[in-house]
PDB file of C-alpha atoms and ligand atoms in Angstrom:
ATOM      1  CA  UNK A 158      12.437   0.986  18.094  1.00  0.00           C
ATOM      2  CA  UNK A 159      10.063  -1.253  15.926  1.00  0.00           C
ATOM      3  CA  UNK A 160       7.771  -3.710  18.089  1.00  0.00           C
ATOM      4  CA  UNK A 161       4.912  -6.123  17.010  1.00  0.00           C
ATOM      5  CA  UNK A 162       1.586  -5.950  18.154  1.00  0.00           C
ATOM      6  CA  UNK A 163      -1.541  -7.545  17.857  1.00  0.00           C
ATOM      7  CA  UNK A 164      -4.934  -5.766  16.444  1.00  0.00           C
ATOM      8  CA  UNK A 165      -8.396  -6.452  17.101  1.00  0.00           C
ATOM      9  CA  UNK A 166      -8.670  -8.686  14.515  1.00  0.00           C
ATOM     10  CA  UNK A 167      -6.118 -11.083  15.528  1.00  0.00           C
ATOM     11  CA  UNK A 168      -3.618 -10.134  12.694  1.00  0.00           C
ATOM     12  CA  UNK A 169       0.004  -8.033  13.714  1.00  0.00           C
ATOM     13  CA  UNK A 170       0.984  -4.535  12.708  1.00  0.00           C
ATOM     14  CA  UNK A 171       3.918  -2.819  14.240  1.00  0.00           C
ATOM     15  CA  UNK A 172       4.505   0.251  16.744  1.00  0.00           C
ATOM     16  CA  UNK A 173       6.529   2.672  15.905  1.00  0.00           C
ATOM     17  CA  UNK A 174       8.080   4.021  19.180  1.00  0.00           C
ATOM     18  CA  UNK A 175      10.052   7.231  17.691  1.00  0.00           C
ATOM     19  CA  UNK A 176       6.921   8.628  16.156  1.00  0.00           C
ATOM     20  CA  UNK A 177       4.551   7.020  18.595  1.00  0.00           C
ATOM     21  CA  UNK A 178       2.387   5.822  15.160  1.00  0.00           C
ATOM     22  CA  UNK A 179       1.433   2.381  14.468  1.00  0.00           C
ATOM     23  CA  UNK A 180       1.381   0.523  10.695  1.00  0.00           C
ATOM     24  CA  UNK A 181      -2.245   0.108  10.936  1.00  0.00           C
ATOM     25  CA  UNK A 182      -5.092   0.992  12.267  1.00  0.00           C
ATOM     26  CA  UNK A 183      -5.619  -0.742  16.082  1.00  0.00           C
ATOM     27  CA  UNK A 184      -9.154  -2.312  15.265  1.00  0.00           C
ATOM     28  CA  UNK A 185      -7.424  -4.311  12.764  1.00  0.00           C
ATOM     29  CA  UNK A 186      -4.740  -4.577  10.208  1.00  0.00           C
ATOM     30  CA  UNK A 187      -5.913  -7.282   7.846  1.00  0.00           C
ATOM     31  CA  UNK A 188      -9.214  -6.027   7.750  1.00  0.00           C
ATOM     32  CA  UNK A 189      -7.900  -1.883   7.173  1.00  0.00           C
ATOM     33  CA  UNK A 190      -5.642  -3.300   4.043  1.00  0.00           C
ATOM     34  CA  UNK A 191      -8.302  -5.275   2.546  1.00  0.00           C
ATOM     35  CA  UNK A 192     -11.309  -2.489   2.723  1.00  0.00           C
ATOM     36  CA  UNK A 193      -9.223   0.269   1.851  1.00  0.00           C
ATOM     37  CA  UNK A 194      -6.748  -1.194  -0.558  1.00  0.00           C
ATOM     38  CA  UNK A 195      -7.997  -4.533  -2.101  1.00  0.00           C
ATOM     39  CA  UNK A 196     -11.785  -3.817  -2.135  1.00  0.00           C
ATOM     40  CA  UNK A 197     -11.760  -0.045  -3.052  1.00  0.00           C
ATOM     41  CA  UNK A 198      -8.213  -0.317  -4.237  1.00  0.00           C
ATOM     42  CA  UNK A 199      -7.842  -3.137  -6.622  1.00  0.00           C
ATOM     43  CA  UNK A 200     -11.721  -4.542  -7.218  1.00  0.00           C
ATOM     44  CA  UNK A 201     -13.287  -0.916  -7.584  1.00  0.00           C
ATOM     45  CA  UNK A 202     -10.430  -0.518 -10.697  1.00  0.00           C
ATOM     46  CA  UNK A 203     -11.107  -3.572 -11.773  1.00  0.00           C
ATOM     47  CA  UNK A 204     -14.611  -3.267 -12.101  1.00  0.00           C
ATOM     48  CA  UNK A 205     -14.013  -0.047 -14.095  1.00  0.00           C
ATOM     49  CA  UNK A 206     -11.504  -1.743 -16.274  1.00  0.00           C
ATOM     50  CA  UNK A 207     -11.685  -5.213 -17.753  1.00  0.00           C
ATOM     51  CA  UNK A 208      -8.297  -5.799 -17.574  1.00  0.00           C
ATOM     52  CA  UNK A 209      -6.033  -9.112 -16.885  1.00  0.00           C
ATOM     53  CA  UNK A 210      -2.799  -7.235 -15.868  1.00  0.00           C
ATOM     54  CA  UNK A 211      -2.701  -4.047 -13.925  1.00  0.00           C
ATOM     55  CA  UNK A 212       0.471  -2.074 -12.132  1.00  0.00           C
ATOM     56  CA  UNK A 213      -0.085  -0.758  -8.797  1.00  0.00           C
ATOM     57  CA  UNK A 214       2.377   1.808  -6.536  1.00  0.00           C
ATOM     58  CA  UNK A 215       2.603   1.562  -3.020  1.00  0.00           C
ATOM     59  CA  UNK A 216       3.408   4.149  -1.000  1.00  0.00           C
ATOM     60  CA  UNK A 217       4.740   2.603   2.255  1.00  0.00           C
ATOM     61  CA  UNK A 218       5.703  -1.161   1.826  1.00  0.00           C
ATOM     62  CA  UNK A 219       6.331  -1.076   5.705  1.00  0.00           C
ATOM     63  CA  UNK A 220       5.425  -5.084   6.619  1.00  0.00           C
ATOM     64  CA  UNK A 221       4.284  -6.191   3.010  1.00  0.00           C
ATOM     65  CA  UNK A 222       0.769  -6.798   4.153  1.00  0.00           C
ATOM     66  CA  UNK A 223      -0.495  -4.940   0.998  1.00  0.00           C
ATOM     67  CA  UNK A 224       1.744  -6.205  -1.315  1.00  0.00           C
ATOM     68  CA  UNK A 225       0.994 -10.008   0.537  1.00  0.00           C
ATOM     69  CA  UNK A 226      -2.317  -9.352  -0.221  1.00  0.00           C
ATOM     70  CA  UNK A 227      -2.486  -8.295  -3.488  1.00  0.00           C
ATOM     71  CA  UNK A 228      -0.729 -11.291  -4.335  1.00  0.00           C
ATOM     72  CA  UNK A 229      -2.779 -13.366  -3.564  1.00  0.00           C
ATOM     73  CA  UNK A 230      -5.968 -11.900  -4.515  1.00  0.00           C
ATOM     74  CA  UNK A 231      -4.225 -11.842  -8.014  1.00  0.00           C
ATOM     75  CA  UNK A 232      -3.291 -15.619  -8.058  1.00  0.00           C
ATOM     76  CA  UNK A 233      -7.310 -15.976  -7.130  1.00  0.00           C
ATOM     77  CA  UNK A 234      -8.108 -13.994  -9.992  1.00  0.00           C
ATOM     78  CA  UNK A 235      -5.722 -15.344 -12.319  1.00  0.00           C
ATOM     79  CA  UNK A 236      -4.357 -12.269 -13.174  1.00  0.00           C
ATOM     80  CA  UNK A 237      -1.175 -10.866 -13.496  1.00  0.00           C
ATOM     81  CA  UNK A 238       0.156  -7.745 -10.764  1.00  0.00           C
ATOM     82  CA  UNK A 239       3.036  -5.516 -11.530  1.00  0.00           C
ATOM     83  CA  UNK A 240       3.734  -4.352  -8.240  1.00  0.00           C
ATOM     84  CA  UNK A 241       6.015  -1.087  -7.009  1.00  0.00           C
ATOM     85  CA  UNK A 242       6.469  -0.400  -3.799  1.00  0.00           C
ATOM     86  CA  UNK A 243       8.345   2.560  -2.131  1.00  0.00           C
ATOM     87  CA  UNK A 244       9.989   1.859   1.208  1.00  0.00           C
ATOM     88  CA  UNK A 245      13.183   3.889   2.838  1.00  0.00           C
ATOM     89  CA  UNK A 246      12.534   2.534   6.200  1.00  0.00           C
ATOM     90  CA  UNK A 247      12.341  -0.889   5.645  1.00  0.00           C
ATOM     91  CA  UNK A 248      11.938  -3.079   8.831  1.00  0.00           C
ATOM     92  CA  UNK A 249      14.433  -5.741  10.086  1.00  0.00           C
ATOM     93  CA  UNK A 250      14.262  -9.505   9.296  1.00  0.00           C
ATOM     94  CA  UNK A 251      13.678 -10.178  12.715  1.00  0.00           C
ATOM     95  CA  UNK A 252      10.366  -8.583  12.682  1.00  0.00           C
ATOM     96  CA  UNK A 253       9.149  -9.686   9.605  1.00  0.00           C
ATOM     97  CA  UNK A 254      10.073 -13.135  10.193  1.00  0.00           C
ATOM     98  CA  UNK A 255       7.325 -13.511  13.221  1.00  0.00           C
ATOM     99  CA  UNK A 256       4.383 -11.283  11.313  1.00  0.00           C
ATOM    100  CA  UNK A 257       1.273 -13.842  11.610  1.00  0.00           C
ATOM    101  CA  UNK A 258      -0.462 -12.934   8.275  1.00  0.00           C
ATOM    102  CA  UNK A 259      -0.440 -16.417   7.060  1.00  0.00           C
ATOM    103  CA  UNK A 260      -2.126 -19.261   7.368  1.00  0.00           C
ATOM    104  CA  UNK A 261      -0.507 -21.853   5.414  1.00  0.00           C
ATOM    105  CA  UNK A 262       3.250 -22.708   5.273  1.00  0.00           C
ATOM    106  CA  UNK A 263       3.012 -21.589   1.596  1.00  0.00           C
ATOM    107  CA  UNK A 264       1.356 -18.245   2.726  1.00  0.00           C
ATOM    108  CA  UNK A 265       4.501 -17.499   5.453  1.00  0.00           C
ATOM    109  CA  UNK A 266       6.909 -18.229   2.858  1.00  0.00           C
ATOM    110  CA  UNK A 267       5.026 -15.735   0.359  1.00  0.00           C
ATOM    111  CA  UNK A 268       5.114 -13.158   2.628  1.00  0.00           C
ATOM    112  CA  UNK A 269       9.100 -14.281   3.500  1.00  0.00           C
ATOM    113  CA  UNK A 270       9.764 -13.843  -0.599  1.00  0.00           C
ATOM    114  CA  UNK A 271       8.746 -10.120  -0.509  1.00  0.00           C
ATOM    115  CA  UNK A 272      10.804  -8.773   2.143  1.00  0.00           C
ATOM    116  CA  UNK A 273      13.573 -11.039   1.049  1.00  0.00           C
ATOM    117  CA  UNK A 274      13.129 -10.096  -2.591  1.00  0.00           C
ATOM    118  CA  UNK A 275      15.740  -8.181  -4.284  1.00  0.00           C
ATOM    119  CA  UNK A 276      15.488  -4.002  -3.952  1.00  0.00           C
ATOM    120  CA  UNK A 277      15.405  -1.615  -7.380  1.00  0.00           C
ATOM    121  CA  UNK A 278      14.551  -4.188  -9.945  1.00  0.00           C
ATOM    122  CA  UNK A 279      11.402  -6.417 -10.639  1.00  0.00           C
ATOM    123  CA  UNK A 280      11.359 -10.095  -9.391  1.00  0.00           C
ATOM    124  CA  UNK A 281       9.437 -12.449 -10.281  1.00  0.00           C
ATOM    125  CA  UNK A 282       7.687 -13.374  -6.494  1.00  0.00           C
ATOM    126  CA  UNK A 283       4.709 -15.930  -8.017  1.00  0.00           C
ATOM    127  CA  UNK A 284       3.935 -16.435 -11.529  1.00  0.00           C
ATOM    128  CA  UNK A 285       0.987 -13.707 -11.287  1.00  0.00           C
ATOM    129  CA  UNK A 286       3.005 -11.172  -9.147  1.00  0.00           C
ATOM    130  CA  UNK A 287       6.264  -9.664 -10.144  1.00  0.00           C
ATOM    131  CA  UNK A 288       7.486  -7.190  -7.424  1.00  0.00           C
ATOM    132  CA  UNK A 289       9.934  -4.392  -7.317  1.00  0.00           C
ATOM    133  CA  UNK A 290      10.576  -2.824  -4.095  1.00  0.00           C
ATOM    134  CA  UNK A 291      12.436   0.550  -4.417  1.00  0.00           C
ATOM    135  CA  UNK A 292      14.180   2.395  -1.213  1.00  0.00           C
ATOM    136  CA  UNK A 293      13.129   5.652  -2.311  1.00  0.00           C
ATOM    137  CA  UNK A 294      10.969   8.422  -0.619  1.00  0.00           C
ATOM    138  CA  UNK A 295       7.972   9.549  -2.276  1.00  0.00           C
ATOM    139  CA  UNK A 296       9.373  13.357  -2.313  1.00  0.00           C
ATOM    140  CA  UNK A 297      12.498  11.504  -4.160  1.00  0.00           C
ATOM    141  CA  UNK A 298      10.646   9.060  -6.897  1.00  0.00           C
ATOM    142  CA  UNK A 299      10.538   9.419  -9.852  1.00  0.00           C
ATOM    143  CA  UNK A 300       9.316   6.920 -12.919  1.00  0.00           C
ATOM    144  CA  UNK A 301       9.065   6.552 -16.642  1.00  0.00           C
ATOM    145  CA  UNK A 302       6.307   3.878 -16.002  1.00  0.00           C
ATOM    146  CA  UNK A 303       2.404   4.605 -15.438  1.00  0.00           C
ATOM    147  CA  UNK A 304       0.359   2.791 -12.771  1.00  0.00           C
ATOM    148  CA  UNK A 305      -3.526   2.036 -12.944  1.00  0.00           C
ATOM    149  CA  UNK A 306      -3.365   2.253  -8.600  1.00  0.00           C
ATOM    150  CA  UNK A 307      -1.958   3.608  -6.105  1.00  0.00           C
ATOM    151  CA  UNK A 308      -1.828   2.754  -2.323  1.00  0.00           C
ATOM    152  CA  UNK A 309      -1.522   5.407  -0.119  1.00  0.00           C
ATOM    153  CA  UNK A 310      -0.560   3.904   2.593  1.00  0.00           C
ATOM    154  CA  UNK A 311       2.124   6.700   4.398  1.00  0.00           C
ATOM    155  CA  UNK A 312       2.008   7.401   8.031  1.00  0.00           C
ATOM    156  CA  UNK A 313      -0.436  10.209   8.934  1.00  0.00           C
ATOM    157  CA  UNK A 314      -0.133  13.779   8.028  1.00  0.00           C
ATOM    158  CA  UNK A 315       0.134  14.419  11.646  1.00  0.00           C
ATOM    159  CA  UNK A 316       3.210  12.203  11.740  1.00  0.00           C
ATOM    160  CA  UNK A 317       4.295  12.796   8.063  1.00  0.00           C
ATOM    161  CA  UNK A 318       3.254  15.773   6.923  1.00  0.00           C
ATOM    162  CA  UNK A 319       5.771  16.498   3.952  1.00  0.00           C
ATOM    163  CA  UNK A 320       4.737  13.131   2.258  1.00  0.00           C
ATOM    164  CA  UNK A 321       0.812  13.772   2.055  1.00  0.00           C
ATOM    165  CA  UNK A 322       2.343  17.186   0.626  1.00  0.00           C
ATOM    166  CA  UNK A 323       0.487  18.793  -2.543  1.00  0.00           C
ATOM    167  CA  UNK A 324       3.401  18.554  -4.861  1.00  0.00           C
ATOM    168  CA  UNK A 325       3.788  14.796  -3.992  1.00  0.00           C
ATOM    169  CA  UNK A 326       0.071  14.615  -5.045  1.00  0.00           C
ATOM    170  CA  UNK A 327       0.414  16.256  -8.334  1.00  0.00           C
ATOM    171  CA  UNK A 328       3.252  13.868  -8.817  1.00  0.00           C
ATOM    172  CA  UNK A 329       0.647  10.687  -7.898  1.00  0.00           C
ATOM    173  CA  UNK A 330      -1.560  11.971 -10.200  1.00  0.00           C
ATOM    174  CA  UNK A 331       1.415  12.519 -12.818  1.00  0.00           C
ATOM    175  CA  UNK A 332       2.121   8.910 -12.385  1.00  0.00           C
ATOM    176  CA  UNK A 333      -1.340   7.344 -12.997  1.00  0.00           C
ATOM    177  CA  UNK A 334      -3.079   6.484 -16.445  1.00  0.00           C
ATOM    178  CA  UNK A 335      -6.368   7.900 -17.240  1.00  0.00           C
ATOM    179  CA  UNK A 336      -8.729   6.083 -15.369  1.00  0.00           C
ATOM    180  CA  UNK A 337      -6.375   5.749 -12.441  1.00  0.00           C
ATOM    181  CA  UNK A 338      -7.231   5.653  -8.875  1.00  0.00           C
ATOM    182  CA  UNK A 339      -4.917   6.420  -5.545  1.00  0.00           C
ATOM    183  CA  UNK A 340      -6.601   4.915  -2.581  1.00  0.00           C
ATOM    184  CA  UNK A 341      -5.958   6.109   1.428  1.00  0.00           C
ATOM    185  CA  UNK A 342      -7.304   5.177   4.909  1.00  0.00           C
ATOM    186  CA  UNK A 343      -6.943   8.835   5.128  1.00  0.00           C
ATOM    187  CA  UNK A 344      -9.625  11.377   5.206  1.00  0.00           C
ATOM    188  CA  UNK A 345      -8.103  14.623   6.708  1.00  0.00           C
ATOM    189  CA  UNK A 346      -9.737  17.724   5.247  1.00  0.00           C
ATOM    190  CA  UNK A 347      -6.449  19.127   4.237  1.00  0.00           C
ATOM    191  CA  UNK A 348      -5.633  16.291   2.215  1.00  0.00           C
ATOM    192  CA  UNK A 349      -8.873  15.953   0.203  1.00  0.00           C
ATOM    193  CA  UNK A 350      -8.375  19.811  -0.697  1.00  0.00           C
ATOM    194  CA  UNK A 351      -4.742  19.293  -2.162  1.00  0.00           C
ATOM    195  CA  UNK A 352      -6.166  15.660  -3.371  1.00  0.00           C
ATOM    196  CA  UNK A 353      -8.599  17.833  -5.367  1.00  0.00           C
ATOM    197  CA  UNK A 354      -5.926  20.546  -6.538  1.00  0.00           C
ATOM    198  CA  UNK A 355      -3.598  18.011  -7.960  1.00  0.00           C
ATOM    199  CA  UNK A 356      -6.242  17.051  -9.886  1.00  0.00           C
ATOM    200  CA  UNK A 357      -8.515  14.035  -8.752  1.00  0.00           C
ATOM    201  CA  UNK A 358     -12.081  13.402  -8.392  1.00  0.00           C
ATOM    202  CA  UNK A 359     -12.278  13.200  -4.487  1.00  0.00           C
ATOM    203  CA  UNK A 360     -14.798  10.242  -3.622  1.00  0.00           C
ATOM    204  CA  UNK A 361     -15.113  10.147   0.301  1.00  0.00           C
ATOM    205  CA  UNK A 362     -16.625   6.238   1.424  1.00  0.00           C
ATOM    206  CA  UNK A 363     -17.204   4.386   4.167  1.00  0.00           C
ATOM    207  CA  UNK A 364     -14.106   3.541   6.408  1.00  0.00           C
ATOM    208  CA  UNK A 365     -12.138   0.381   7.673  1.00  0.00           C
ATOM    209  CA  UNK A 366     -13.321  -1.565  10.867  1.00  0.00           C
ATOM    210  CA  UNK A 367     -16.095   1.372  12.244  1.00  0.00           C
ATOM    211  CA  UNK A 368     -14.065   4.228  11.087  1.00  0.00           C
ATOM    212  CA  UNK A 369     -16.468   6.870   9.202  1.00  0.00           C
ATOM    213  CA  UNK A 370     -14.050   7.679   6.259  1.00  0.00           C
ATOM    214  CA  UNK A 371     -11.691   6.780   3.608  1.00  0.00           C
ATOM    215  CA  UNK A 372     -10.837   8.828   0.637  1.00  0.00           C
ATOM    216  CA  UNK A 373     -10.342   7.649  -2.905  1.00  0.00           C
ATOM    217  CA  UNK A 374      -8.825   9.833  -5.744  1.00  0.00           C
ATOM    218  CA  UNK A 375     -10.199   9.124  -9.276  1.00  0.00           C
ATOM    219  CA  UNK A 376      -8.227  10.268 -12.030  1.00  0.00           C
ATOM    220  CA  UNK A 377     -11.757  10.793 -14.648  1.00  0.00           C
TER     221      UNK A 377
HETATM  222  C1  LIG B 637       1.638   3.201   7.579  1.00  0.00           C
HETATM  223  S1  LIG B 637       3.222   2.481   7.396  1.00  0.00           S
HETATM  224  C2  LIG B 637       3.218   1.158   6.265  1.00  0.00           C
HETATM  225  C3  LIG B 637       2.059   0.430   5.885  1.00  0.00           C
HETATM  226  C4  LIG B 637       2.380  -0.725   4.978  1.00  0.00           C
HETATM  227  N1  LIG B 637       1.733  -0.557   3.702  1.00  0.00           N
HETATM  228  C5  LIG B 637       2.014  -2.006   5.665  1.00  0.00           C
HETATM  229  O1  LIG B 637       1.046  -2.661   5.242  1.00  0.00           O
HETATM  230  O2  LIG B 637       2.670  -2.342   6.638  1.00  0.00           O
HETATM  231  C6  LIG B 637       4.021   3.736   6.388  1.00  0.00           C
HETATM  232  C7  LIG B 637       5.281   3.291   5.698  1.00  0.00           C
HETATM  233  O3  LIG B 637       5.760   4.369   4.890  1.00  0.00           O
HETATM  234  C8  LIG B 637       7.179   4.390   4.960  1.00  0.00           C
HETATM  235  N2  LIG B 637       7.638   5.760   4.642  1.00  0.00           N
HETATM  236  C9  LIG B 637       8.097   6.699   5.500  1.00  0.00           C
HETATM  237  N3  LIG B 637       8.409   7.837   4.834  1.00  0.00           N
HETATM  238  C10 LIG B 637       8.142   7.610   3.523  1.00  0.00           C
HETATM  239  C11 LIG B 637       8.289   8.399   2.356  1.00  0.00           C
HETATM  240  N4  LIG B 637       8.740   9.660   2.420  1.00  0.00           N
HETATM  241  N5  LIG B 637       7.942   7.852   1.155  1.00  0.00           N
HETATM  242  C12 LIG B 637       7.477   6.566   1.091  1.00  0.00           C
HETATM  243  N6  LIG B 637       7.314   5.771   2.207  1.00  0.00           N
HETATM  244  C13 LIG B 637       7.647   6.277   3.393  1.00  0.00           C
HETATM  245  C14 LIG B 637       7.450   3.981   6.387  1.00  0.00           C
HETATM  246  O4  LIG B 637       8.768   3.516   6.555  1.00  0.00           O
HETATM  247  C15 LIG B 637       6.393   2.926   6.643  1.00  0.00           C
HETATM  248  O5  LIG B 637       6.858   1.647   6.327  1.00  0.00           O
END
């Protein structure tokens, strides 16, 4: 059983009853996708690479805040997002229909056109944001395509163990371009080890809403 609740900063995430795990972190949703995805995500590879057009991965598409996001940072910016995102669970229309991420009638309907968007090819969601939305695990995924970015954004190891495995990290690094970067709310010590022997540069920074850590994978 799925239900909505309410962060500390106002904005939803959903509870997960089965594995007793929520989407997002408690203090706050919104804020936890911007910080760890959008500003150390997105901006930090953007202000490594001039670049007007960039493909992302996400790993966990879960209610679309990410992806609802990004989309909107890149119609802001003018530039153009090719984004994947992996999802075998993916959550009923009931639920997604009363997530309060927007604040405009054109925001709700955004968020609407992802989760409504067609699965296992690209759509065209706004004219700087084409989206295709795969039902495939991580362990199972497999791509011809590079990415610049990744979003981490899988249930803890604690919960998930098997998809913060080391083999599905030498595949994320397998499916970045030089000068890619994989991005996590995650800091478990575990993680940053096998983050390290699949290959990346292991940068640890300053967490979401109070939390000490994040981790962010460089590929150098
Ligand atoms: C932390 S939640 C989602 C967060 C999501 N990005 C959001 O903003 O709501 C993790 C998501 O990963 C999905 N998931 C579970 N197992 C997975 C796997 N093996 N590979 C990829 N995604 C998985 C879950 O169904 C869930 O939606």
């Amino acid at each position: 059983m799925i239900k909505i609740i309410t962060t500390e900063d106002g904005s939803h995430s959903l509870y997960d009853e089965e594995l007793n795990e929520t989407y997002h972190s408690t203090r706050g949703a919104r804020g936890e996708s911007m910080h760890v995805f959008i500003r150390e995500g997105l901006e930090y590879w953007l202000s490594k690479n001039q670049r007007e057009e960039v493909c992302i991965l996400e790993i966990g598409l879960g209610t679309g805040l990410n992806a609802f996001l990004t989309a909107q940072f890149a119609e802001s910016r003018k530039m153009k997002v090719h984004f994947t995102s992996l999802e075998p669970f993916p959550i009923e229309s009931q639920v997604y229909e009363n997530l309060n991420f927007h604040t405009s009638t054109y925001e709700k309907e955004l968020l609407q056109e992802i989760h409504k968007s067609e699965w296992e090819m690209e759509q065209v969601v706004t004219p700087f944001f084409k989206l295709k939305k795969t039902k495939t695990k991580l362990e199972d995924f497999s791509s011809d395509a590079r990415f610049n970015i990744i979003y981490f954004d899988a249930f803890a190891p604690s919960k998930q163990p098997e998809v913060w495995s080391l083999e599905n990290l030498e595949k994320c690094f397998s499916l970045l371009e030089s000068g890619g970067a994989l991005t996590t709310y995650c800091a478990q010590g575990q993680f940053k080890r096998n983050l390290a022997e699949a290959g990346f540069e292991v940068e640890t920074l300053q967490g979401a809403m109070g939390k000490k850590e994040m981790v962010r994978g460089v590929i150098k």
